[in-house]
mmCIF file of C-alpha atoms in Angstrom:
data_model
loop_
_atom_site.group_PDB
_atom_site.id
_atom_site.type_symbol
_atom_site.label_atom_id
_atom_site.label_comp_id
_atom_site.label_asym_id
_atom_site.label_seq_id
_atom_site.Cartn_x
_atom_site.Cartn_y
_atom_site.Cartn_z
ATOM 1 C CA ASP A 1 38.144 -6.388 -32.711
ATOM 2 C CA THR A 2 37.363 -8.272 -36.069
ATOM 3 C CA GLU A 3 33.753 -8.516 -36.356
ATOM 4 C CA VAL A 4 30.725 -7.121 -37.100
ATOM 5 C CA THR A 5 27.968 -7.526 -34.458
ATOM 6 C CA GLN A 6 23.933 -7.026 -34.706
ATOM 7 C CA THR A 7 21.210 -6.521 -32.428
ATOM 8 C CA PRO A 8 18.628 -8.077 -32.161
ATOM 9 C CA LYS A 9 19.056 -11.221 -33.383
ATOM 10 C CA HIS A 10 15.567 -12.230 -33.450
ATOM 11 C CA LEU A 11 12.789 -9.325 -33.765
ATOM 12 C CA VAL A 12 8.933 -9.605 -34.109
ATOM 13 C CA MET A 13 6.814 -6.777 -34.873
ATOM 14 C CA GLY A 14 3.313 -5.849 -36.278
ATOM 15 C CA MET A 15 2.539 -3.503 -39.187
ATOM 16 C CA THR A 16 1.900 -0.680 -37.286
ATOM 17 C CA ASN A 17 5.277 -0.707 -34.826
ATOM 18 C CA LYS A 18 8.414 1.200 -35.389
ATOM 19 C CA LYS A 19 11.463 -0.748 -34.310
ATOM 20 C CA SER A 20 15.577 -0.368 -35.088
ATOM 21 C CA LEU A 21 18.347 -2.503 -36.019
ATOM 22 C CA LYS A 22 21.683 -1.934 -34.578
ATOM 23 C CA CYS A 23 25.063 -2.990 -36.513
ATOM 24 C CA GLU A 24 28.474 -2.044 -35.185
ATOM 25 C CA GLN A 25 31.959 -2.624 -36.240
ATOM 26 C CA HIS A 26 35.378 -1.898 -34.421
ATOM 27 C CA MET A 27 37.536 -2.267 -37.403
ATOM 28 C CA GLY A 28 37.964 1.301 -38.614
ATOM 29 C CA HIS A 29 36.091 0.266 -41.678
ATOM 30 C CA ARG A 30 34.826 3.254 -43.328
ATOM 31 C CA ALA A 31 32.075 1.958 -45.613
ATOM 32 C CA MET A 32 28.694 -0.429 -44.227
ATOM 33 C CA TYR A 33 26.091 -1.997 -45.688
ATOM 34 C CA TRP A 34 22.514 -3.039 -45.368
ATOM 35 C CA TYR A 35 21.401 -5.831 -46.932
ATOM 36 C CA LYS A 36 18.432 -8.016 -47.240
ATOM 37 C CA GLN A 37 18.393 -11.846 -47.576
ATOM 38 C CA LYS A 38 15.190 -13.959 -47.849
ATOM 39 C CA ALA A 39 15.212 -18.094 -47.602
ATOM 40 C CA LYS A 40 17.089 -19.723 -50.229
ATOM 41 C CA LYS A 41 18.373 -16.394 -51.936
ATOM 42 C CA PRO A 42 21.307 -14.293 -51.972
ATOM 43 C CA PRO A 43 21.797 -11.211 -50.114
ATOM 44 C CA GLU A 44 20.001 -8.345 -51.822
ATOM 45 C CA LEU A 45 21.594 -5.092 -51.438
ATOM 46 C CA MET A 46 19.917 -2.137 -49.649
ATOM 47 C CA PHE A 47 22.224 0.682 -48.907
ATOM 48 C CA VAL A 48 25.894 1.975 -48.686
ATOM 49 C CA TYR A 49 27.527 4.119 -46.709
ATOM 50 C CA SER A 50 30.750 5.721 -47.277
ATOM 51 C CA TYR A 51 32.528 7.803 -44.734
ATOM 52 C CA GLU A 52 29.229 7.864 -42.926
ATOM 53 C CA LYS A 53 27.243 9.494 -46.299
ATOM 54 C CA LEU A 54 24.689 7.416 -47.725
ATOM 55 C CA SER A 55 26.380 6.508 -51.170
ATOM 56 C CA ILE A 56 23.876 4.090 -52.578
ATOM 57 C CA ASN A 57 20.022 3.698 -52.081
ATOM 58 C CA GLU A 58 19.066 0.265 -54.401
ATOM 59 C CA SER A 59 15.321 2.095 -54.468
ATOM 60 C CA VAL A 60 14.190 1.110 -51.143
ATOM 61 C CA PRO A 61 10.844 1.812 -49.783
ATOM 62 C CA SER A 62 10.682 4.405 -47.613
ATOM 63 C CA ARG A 63 9.431 2.439 -44.591
ATOM 64 C CA PHE A 64 13.158 1.428 -44.335
ATOM 65 C CA SER A 65 15.357 4.214 -42.900
ATOM 66 C CA PRO A 66 19.161 3.682 -42.504
ATOM 67 C CA GLU A 67 21.432 6.284 -40.286
ATOM 68 C CA CYS A 68 25.093 6.159 -39.917
ATOM 69 C CA PRO A 69 25.512 8.180 -36.681
ATOM 70 C CA ASN A 70 29.429 7.684 -36.832
ATOM 71 C CA SER A 71 32.021 5.601 -38.181
ATOM 72 C CA SER A 72 31.206 2.458 -36.205
ATOM 73 C CA LEU A 73 27.670 2.164 -36.193
ATOM 74 C CA LEU A 74 25.037 1.578 -38.889
ATOM 75 C CA ASN A 75 21.471 1.543 -37.807
ATOM 76 C CA LEU A 76 18.303 0.608 -39.884
ATOM 77 C CA HIS A 77 14.992 2.083 -38.798
ATOM 78 C CA LEU A 78 11.594 -0.149 -39.486
ATOM 79 C CA HIS A 79 8.591 1.649 -39.460
ATOM 80 C CA ALA A 80 4.985 0.524 -41.134
ATOM 81 C CA LEU A 81 6.376 -2.895 -42.122
ATOM 82 C CA GLN A 82 4.612 -5.483 -44.453
ATOM 83 C CA PRO A 83 4.630 -9.112 -43.840
ATOM 84 C CA GLU A 84 6.861 -9.612 -47.215
ATOM 85 C CA ASP A 85 9.599 -7.403 -45.635
ATOM 86 C CA SER A 86 10.127 -10.446 -43.198
ATOM 87 C CA ALA A 87 13.738 -11.919 -43.909
ATOM 88 C CA LEU A 88 17.210 -11.753 -42.578
ATOM 89 C CA TYR A 89 18.912 -8.430 -42.621
ATOM 90 C CA LEU A 90 22.487 -8.554 -42.574
ATOM 91 C CA CYS A 91 25.052 -5.719 -42.124
ATOM 92 C CA ALA A 92 28.422 -5.623 -43.815
ATOM 93 C CA SER A 93 31.732 -3.407 -43.521
ATOM 94 C CA SER A 94 34.649 -3.043 -45.592
ATOM 95 C CA PRO A 95 37.745 -1.211 -45.042
ATOM 96 C CA GLN A 96 36.750 1.575 -47.989
ATOM 97 C CA LEU A 97 34.679 0.957 -51.111
ATOM 98 C CA ALA A 98 35.098 -0.333 -54.610
ATOM 99 C CA PRO A 99 35.613 -3.123 -54.354
ATOM 100 C CA LEU A 100 36.947 -4.546 -51.436
ATOM 101 C CA GLU A 101 36.426 -7.554 -48.999
ATOM 102 C CA GLN A 102 33.026 -7.079 -47.177
ATOM 103 C CA PHE A 103 32.767 -8.358 -43.735
ATOM 104 C CA PHE A 104 28.958 -9.728 -42.798
ATOM 105 C CA GLY A 105 27.488 -9.857 -39.103
ATOM 106 C CA PRO A 106 24.982 -12.977 -38.161
ATOM 107 C CA GLY A 107 22.073 -10.198 -39.286
ATOM 108 C CA THR A 108 18.899 -9.739 -37.429
ATOM 109 C CA ARG A 109 15.843 -12.263 -38.407
ATOM 110 C CA LEU A 110 12.988 -10.164 -38.567
ATOM 111 C CA THR A 111 9.337 -11.429 -38.754
ATOM 112 C CA VAL A 112 6.518 -9.143 -39.368
ATOM 113 C CA LEU A 113 2.752 -9.780 -38.468
ATOM 114 C CA GLY B 1 23.600 -4.673 -65.419
ATOM 115 C CA GLU B 2 26.056 -7.505 -64.385
ATOM 116 C CA ASN B 3 24.326 -11.062 -64.231
ATOM 117 C CA VAL B 4 25.703 -13.793 -62.220
ATOM 118 C CA GLU B 5 25.118 -17.549 -63.006
ATOM 119 C CA GLN B 6 26.252 -20.461 -60.498
ATOM 120 C CA HIS B 7 26.348 -23.796 -60.620
ATOM 121 C CA PRO B 8 25.184 -26.378 -59.396
ATOM 122 C CA SER B 9 22.490 -25.378 -57.209
ATOM 123 C CA THR B 10 23.070 -28.243 -55.018
ATOM 124 C CA LEU B 11 26.298 -30.630 -54.670
ATOM 125 C CA SER B 12 26.465 -33.843 -52.470
ATOM 126 C CA VAL B 13 29.535 -35.407 -51.965
ATOM 127 C CA GLN B 14 31.521 -37.922 -49.575
ATOM 128 C CA GLU B 15 33.992 -37.031 -46.921
ATOM 129 C CA GLY B 16 37.121 -36.715 -48.413
ATOM 130 C CA ASP B 17 36.161 -35.986 -52.321
ATOM 131 C CA SER B 18 36.647 -32.832 -53.644
ATOM 132 C CA ALA B 19 34.141 -30.261 -54.620
ATOM 133 C CA VAL B 20 33.757 -27.467 -57.471
ATOM 134 C CA ILE B 21 31.594 -24.830 -57.826
ATOM 135 C CA LYS B 22 31.319 -22.504 -61.073
ATOM 136 C CA CYS B 23 30.183 -19.022 -61.630
ATOM 137 C CA THR B 24 30.086 -17.088 -64.901
ATOM 138 C CA TYR B 25 29.616 -13.323 -65.639
ATOM 139 C CA SER B 26 28.785 -11.040 -68.081
ATOM 140 C CA ASP B 27 30.221 -7.758 -67.148
ATOM 141 C CA SER B 28 33.932 -7.735 -68.577
ATOM 142 C CA ALA B 29 34.779 -4.587 -66.279
ATOM 143 C CA SER B 30 34.353 -6.874 -63.292
ATOM 144 C CA ASN B 31 37.321 -7.371 -61.668
ATOM 145 C CA TYR B 32 36.927 -8.567 -57.857
ATOM 146 C CA PHE B 33 35.812 -12.205 -57.071
ATOM 147 C CA PRO B 34 34.956 -13.319 -53.824
ATOM 148 C CA TRP B 35 33.558 -16.691 -52.513
ATOM 149 C CA TYR B 36 31.230 -16.745 -49.355
ATOM 150 C CA LYS B 37 30.276 -19.532 -46.868
ATOM 151 C CA GLN B 38 26.832 -19.802 -45.291
ATOM 152 C CA GLU B 39 26.050 -22.023 -42.525
ATOM 153 C CA LEU B 40 22.735 -22.184 -41.103
ATOM 154 C CA GLY B 41 21.311 -19.156 -39.150
ATOM 155 C CA LYS B 42 24.518 -17.388 -39.787
ATOM 156 C CA GLY B 43 25.752 -14.689 -41.925
ATOM 157 C CA PRO B 44 27.965 -14.888 -45.011
ATOM 158 C CA GLN B 45 31.632 -15.899 -44.216
ATOM 159 C CA LEU B 46 34.398 -14.101 -46.804
ATOM 160 C CA ILE B 47 36.387 -17.826 -47.344
ATOM 161 C CA ILE B 48 38.615 -16.620 -50.222
ATOM 162 C CA ASP B 49 38.691 -13.995 -53.309
ATOM 163 C CA ILE B 50 40.703 -12.890 -56.473
ATOM 164 C CA ARG B 51 41.341 -9.907 -58.509
ATOM 165 C CA SER B 52 41.444 -10.044 -62.373
ATOM 166 C CA ASN B 53 45.541 -9.823 -62.225
ATOM 167 C CA VAL B 54 45.684 -13.413 -60.678
ATOM 168 C CA GLY B 55 44.496 -16.582 -62.512
ATOM 169 C CA GLU B 56 44.855 -18.753 -59.250
ATOM 170 C CA LYS B 57 44.634 -18.074 -55.571
ATOM 171 C CA LYS B 58 45.201 -21.309 -52.986
ATOM 172 C CA ASP B 59 44.431 -21.339 -49.213
ATOM 173 C CA GLN B 60 44.668 -24.873 -47.774
ATOM 174 C CA ARG B 61 42.023 -26.893 -48.928
ATOM 175 C CA ILE B 62 40.305 -24.048 -50.773
ATOM 176 C CA ALA B 63 41.162 -22.652 -54.449
ATOM 177 C CA VAL B 64 40.068 -20.012 -56.463
ATOM 178 C CA THR B 65 40.651 -20.238 -60.365
ATOM 179 C CA LEU B 66 39.427 -17.365 -62.859
ATOM 180 C CA ASN B 67 39.435 -17.218 -66.474
ATOM 181 C CA LYS B 68 38.833 -13.675 -67.356
ATOM 182 C CA THR B 69 38.244 -14.436 -71.427
ATOM 183 C CA ALA B 70 35.686 -16.890 -70.755
ATOM 184 C CA LYS B 71 34.067 -14.687 -67.877
ATOM 185 C CA HIS B 72 33.876 -17.723 -65.224
ATOM 186 C CA PHE B 73 35.745 -18.637 -61.976
ATOM 187 C CA SER B 74 35.580 -21.367 -60.002
ATOM 188 C CA LEU B 75 35.636 -22.835 -56.196
ATOM 189 C CA HIS B 76 37.749 -25.840 -55.576
ATOM 190 C CA ILE B 77 37.420 -27.454 -52.171
ATOM 191 C CA THR B 78 39.811 -30.366 -51.637
ATOM 192 C CA GLU B 79 39.490 -33.323 -48.939
ATOM 193 C CA THR B 80 35.865 -32.210 -48.251
ATOM 194 C CA GLN B 81 34.526 -32.446 -44.542
ATOM 195 C CA PRO B 82 31.512 -32.546 -42.992
ATOM 196 C CA GLU B 83 31.890 -29.008 -41.383
ATOM 197 C CA ASP B 84 32.309 -27.882 -45.328
ATOM 198 C CA SER B 85 28.553 -28.217 -45.403
ATOM 199 C CA ALA B 86 26.899 -25.032 -45.568
ATOM 200 C CA VAL B 87 25.812 -22.418 -48.785
ATOM 201 C CA TYR B 88 28.184 -21.366 -50.884
ATOM 202 C CA PHE B 89 27.935 -17.896 -53.139
ATOM 203 C CA CYS B 90 29.930 -16.632 -55.281
ATOM 204 C CA ALA B 91 30.033 -12.835 -56.036
ATOM 205 C CA VAL B 92 31.542 -10.242 -58.290
ATOM 206 C CA ALA B 93 32.155 -6.393 -58.004
ATOM 207 C CA SER B 94 33.804 -3.906 -60.430
ATOM 208 C CA ASN B 95 34.405 0.063 -59.452
ATOM 209 C CA THR B 96 30.489 0.080 -58.577
ATOM 210 C CA ASP B 97 30.771 -0.603 -55.028
ATOM 211 C CA LYS B 98 28.232 -3.355 -55.400
ATOM 212 C CA LEU B 99 28.574 -6.733 -55.048
ATOM 213 C CA ILE B 100 26.308 -9.163 -57.002
ATOM 214 C CA PHE B 101 25.819 -12.473 -55.598
ATOM 215 C CA GLY B 102 25.566 -15.587 -57.260
ATOM 216 C CA THR B 103 22.132 -17.650 -56.621
ATOM 217 C CA GLY B 104 24.108 -20.294 -53.828
ATOM 218 C CA THR B 105 25.248 -23.497 -53.792
ATOM 219 C CA ARG B 106 24.106 -25.892 -51.129
ATOM 220 C CA LEU B 107 26.936 -28.313 -50.654
ATOM 221 C CA GLN B 108 26.391 -31.313 -48.115
ATOM 222 C CA VAL B 109 29.079 -33.493 -47.315
ATOM 223 C CA PHE B 110 28.563 -37.131 -45.924
ATOM 224 C CA PRO B 111 30.751 -38.945 -43.755
#
């Protein structure tokens, strides 16, 4: 298996909802990333996990809460989001950190109403 | 911090022509330079990368060149095809574990 999968593909949520995004890879990669991408912009790094530990948090608001339950799985828990949080959320993985090839999933298109 | 500039922002070519996209960076410690292709509705796909100890790398119709002295690197696509139409992002990394992306180039290849 040589891909990163993300679910769901699309998500619409209200500002009071709680939802989660899921990312999975079975390539044995030990680093996993969350990015946010607005339309016509490059991906912006949010979080980095290395060996299941959070190593980088790019000053992301606490309404985004990452979790890495095991080496293959990465979640992003969402709570009390704002309409401006609507974006494409991308997950990526790489064999290790600094700096190696990152492989991206297809993303979750999030709309906050 | 690192600053990556990418030009042009849009590029239109006829099928069969070549396309060149250029990126400049500011941090001389940067040592890894990937290029990503992003098609509509999809995640970025790594298409080629180069490290600072190499000046050029080629993979079929795609090549990347790196000029460390001038701090710029370029993506070259030869014999372009309509399926090459996409947004292309350059990126730069050092040992800080972060990729810094350029602003993107929308490439359109007309049949």
